[in-house]
PDB file of C-alpha atoms in Angstrom:
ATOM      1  CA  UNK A   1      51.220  11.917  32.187  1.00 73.00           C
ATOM      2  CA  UNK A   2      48.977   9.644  34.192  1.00 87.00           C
ATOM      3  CA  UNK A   3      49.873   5.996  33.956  1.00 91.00           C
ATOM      4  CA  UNK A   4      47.059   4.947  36.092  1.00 94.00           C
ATOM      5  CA  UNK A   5      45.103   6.286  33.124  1.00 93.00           C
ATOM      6  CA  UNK A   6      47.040   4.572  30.610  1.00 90.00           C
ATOM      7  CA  UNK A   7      47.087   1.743  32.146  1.00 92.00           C
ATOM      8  CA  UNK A   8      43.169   1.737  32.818  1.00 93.00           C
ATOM      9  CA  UNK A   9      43.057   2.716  28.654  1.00 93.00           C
ATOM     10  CA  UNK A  10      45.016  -0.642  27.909  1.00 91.00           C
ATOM     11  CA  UNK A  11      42.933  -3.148  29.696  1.00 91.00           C
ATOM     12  CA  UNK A  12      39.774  -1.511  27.916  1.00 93.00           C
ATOM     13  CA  UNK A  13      41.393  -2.010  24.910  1.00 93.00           C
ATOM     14  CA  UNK A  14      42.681  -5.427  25.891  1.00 89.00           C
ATOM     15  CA  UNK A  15      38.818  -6.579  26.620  1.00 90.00           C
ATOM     16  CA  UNK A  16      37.660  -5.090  23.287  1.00 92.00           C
ATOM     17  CA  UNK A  17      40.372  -6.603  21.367  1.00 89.00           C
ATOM     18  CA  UNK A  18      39.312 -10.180  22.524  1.00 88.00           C
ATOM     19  CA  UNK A  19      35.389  -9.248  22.041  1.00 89.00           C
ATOM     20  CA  UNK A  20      34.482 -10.369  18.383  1.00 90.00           C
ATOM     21  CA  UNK A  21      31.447  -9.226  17.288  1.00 91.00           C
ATOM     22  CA  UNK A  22      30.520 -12.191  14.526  1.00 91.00           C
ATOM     23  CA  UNK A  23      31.085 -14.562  17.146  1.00 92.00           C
ATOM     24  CA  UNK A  24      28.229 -12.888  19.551  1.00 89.00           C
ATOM     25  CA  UNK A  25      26.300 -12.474  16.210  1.00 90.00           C
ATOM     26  CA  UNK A  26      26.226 -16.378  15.711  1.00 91.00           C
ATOM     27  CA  UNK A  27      25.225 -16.979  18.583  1.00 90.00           C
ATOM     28  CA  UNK A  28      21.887 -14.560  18.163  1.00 88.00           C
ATOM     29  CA  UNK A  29      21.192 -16.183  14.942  1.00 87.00           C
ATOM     30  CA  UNK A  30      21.364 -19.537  16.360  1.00 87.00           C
ATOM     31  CA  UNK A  31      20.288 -19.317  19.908  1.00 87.00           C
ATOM     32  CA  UNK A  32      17.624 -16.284  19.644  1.00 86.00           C
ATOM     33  CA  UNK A  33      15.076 -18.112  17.358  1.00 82.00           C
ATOM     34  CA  UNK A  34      15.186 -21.128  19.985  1.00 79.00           C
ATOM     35  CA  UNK A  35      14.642 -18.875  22.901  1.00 80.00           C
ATOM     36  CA  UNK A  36      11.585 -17.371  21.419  1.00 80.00           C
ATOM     37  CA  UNK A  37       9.783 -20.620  20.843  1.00 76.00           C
ATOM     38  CA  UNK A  38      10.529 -21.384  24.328  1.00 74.00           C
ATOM     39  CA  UNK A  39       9.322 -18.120  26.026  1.00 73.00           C
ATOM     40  CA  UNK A  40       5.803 -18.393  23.593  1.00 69.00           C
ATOM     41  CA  UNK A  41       4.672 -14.924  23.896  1.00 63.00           C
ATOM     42  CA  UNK A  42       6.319 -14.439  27.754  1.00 65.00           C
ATOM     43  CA  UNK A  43       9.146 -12.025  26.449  1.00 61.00           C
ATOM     44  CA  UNK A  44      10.001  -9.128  23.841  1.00 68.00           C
ATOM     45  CA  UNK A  45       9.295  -9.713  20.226  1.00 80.00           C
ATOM     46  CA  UNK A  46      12.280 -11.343  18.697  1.00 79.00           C
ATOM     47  CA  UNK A  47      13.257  -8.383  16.242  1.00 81.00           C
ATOM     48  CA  UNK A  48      13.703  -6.632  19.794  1.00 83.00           C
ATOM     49  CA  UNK A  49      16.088  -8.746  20.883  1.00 84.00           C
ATOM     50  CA  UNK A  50      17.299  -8.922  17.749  1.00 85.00           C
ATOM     51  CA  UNK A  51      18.033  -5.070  17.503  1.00 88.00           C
ATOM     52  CA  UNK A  52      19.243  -5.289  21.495  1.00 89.00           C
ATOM     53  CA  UNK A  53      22.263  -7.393  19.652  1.00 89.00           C
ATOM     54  CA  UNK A  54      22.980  -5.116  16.871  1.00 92.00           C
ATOM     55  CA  UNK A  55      22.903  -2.378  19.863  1.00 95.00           C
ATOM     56  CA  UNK A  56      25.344  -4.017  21.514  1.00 93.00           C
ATOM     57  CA  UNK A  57      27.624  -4.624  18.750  1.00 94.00           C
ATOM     58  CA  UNK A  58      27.685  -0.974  17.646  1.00 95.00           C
ATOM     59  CA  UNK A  59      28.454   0.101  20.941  1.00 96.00           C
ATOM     60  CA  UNK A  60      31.367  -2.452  21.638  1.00 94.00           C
ATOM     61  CA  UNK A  61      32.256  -0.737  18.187  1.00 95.00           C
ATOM     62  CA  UNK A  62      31.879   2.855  19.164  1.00 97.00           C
ATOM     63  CA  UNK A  63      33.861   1.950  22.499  1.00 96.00           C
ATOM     64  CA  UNK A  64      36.846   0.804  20.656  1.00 95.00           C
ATOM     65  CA  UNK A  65      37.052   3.987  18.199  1.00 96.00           C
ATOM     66  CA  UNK A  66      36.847   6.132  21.571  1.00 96.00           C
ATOM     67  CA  UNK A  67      39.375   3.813  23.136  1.00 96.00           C
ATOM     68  CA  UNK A  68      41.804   4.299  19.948  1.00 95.00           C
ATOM     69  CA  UNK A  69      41.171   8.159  19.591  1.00 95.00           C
ATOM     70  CA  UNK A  70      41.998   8.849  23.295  1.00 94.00           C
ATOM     71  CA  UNK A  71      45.249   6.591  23.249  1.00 92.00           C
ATOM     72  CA  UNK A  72      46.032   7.659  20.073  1.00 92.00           C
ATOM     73  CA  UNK A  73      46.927   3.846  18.733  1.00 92.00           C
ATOM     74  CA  UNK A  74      45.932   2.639  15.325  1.00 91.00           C
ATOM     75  CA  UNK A  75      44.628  -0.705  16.807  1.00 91.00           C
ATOM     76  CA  UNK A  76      43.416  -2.211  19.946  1.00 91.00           C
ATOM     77  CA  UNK A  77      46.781  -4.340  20.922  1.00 87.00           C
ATOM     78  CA  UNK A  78      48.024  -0.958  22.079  1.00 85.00           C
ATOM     79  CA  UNK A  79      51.039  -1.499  20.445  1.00 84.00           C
ATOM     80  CA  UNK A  80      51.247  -4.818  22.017  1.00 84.00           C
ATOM     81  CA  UNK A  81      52.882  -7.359  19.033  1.00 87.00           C
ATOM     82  CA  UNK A  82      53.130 -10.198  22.363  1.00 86.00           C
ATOM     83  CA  UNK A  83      49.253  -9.731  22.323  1.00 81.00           C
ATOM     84  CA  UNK A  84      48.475  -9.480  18.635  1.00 86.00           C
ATOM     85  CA  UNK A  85      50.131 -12.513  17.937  1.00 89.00           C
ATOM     86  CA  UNK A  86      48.730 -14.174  21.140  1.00 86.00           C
ATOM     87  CA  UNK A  87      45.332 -12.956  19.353  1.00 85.00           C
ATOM     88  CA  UNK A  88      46.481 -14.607  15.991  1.00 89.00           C
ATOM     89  CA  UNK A  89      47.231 -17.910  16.838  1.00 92.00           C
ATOM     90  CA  UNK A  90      44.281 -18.438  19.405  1.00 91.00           C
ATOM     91  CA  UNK A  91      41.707 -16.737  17.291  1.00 92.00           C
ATOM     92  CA  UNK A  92      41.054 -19.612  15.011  1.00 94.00           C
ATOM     93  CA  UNK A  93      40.640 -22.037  17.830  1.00 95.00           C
ATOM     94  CA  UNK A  94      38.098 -19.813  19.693  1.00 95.00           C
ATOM     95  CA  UNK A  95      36.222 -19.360  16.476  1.00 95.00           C
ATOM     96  CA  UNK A  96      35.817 -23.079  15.883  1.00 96.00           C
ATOM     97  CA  UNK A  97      35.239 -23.742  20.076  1.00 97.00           C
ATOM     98  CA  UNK A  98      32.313 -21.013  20.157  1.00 96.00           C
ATOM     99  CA  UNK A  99      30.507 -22.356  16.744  1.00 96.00           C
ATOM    100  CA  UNK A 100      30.838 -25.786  18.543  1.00 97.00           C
ATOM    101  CA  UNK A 101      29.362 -24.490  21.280  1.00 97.00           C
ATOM    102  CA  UNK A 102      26.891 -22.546  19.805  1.00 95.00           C
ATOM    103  CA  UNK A 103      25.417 -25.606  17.815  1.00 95.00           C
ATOM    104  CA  UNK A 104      25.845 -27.862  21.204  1.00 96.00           C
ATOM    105  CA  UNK A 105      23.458 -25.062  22.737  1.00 95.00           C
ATOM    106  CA  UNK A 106      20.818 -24.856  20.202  1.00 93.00           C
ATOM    107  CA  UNK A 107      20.377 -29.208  20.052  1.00 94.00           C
ATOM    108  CA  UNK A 108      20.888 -28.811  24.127  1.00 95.00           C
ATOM    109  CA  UNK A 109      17.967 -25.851  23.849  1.00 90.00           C
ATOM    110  CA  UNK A 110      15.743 -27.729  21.005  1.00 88.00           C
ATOM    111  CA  UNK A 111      16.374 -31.108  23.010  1.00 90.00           C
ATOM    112  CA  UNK A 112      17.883 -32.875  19.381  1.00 92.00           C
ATOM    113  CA  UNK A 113      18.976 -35.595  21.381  1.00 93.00           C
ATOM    114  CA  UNK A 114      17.370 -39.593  20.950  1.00 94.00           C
ATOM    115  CA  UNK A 115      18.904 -40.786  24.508  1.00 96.00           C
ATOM    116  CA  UNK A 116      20.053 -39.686  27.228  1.00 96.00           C
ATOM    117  CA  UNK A 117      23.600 -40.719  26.801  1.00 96.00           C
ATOM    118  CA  UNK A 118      23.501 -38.406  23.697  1.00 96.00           C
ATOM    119  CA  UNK A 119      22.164 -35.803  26.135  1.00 97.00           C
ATOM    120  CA  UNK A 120      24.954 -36.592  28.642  1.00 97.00           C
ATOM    121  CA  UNK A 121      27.633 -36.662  25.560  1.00 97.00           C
ATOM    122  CA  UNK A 122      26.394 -32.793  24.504  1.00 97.00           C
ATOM    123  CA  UNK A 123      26.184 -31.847  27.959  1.00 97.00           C
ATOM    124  CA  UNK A 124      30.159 -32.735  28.115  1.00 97.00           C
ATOM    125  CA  UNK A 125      30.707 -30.958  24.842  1.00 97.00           C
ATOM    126  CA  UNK A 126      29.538 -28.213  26.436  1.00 97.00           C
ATOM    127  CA  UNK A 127      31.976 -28.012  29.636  1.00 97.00           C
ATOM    128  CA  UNK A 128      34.608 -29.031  27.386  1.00 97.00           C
ATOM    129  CA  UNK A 129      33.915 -25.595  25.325  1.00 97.00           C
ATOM    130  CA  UNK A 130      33.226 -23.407  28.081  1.00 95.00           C
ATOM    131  CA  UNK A 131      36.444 -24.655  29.554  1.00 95.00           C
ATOM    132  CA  UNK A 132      38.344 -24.041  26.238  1.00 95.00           C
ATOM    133  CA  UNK A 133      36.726 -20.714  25.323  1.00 94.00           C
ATOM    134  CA  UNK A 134      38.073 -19.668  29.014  1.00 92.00           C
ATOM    135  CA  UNK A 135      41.628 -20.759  28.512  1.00 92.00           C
ATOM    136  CA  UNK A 136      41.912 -19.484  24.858  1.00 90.00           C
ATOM    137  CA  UNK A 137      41.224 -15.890  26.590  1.00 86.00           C
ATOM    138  CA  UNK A 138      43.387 -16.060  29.129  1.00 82.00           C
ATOM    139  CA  UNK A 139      46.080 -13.518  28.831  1.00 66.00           C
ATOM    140  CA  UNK A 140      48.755 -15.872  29.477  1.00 50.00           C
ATOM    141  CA  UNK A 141      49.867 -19.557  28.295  1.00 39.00           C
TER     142      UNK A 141
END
């Protein structure tokens, strides 16, 4: 009856549906341990942060099951088979992009580099990822 409503209900559930959980959890594993060594005692403990993640994960979670049990869909695509399949294809490219860039961050972070042309060449690999990670969740080709 209101399709500003709907409407508003499908671009939650579009956001949602491109948030992957494992992907955010990788990057805690890998990034959070560096960051601590770095802030020495400045910052939370790391289980904190730690649990701050899993927070955040359960409540992207618990956002999606209210999203589905107002709209009354059985997934997040709304219905949407253009967007599930757009999903599909690009998921396994995004997955492989953001453990790239993951690992890129954590030599970048631990400074695992012997020059600074190997700096420079991570430092690339790291625009190059962002920039791919942006266009893989894009909406459109």
């Amino acid at each position: 009856n209101w399709p500003w409503f709907r409407e508003l209900l499908e671009l939650i559930a579009m956001i949602l549906a491109k948030a992957d959980p494992t992907v955010v959890e990788n990057y805690d594993k890998q990034l959070i341990p560096v960051f601590m060594q770095q802030q020495a005692g400045k910052s939370d403990s790391e289980d904190d942060i730690i649990e701050l993640g899993k927070q955040v994960r359960r409540e992207l979670k618990s956002a999606g099951e209210s999203v589905l049990r107002v709209s009354g869909q059985r997934d997040l695509n709304m219905g949407n088979e253009i967007l599930s399949r757009e999903l599909e294809v690009r998921t396994p490219y995004l997955d492989a992009l953001n453990v790239v860039q993951c690992e890129v961050m954590r030599r970048l972070d631990n400074e695992e580099f012997q020059s600074e042309e190997e700096k420079d060449l991570l430092m690339d690999g790291l625009l190059v990822t962002i920039n791919g990670i942006a266009a893989g969740m894009r909406n459109s080709g």
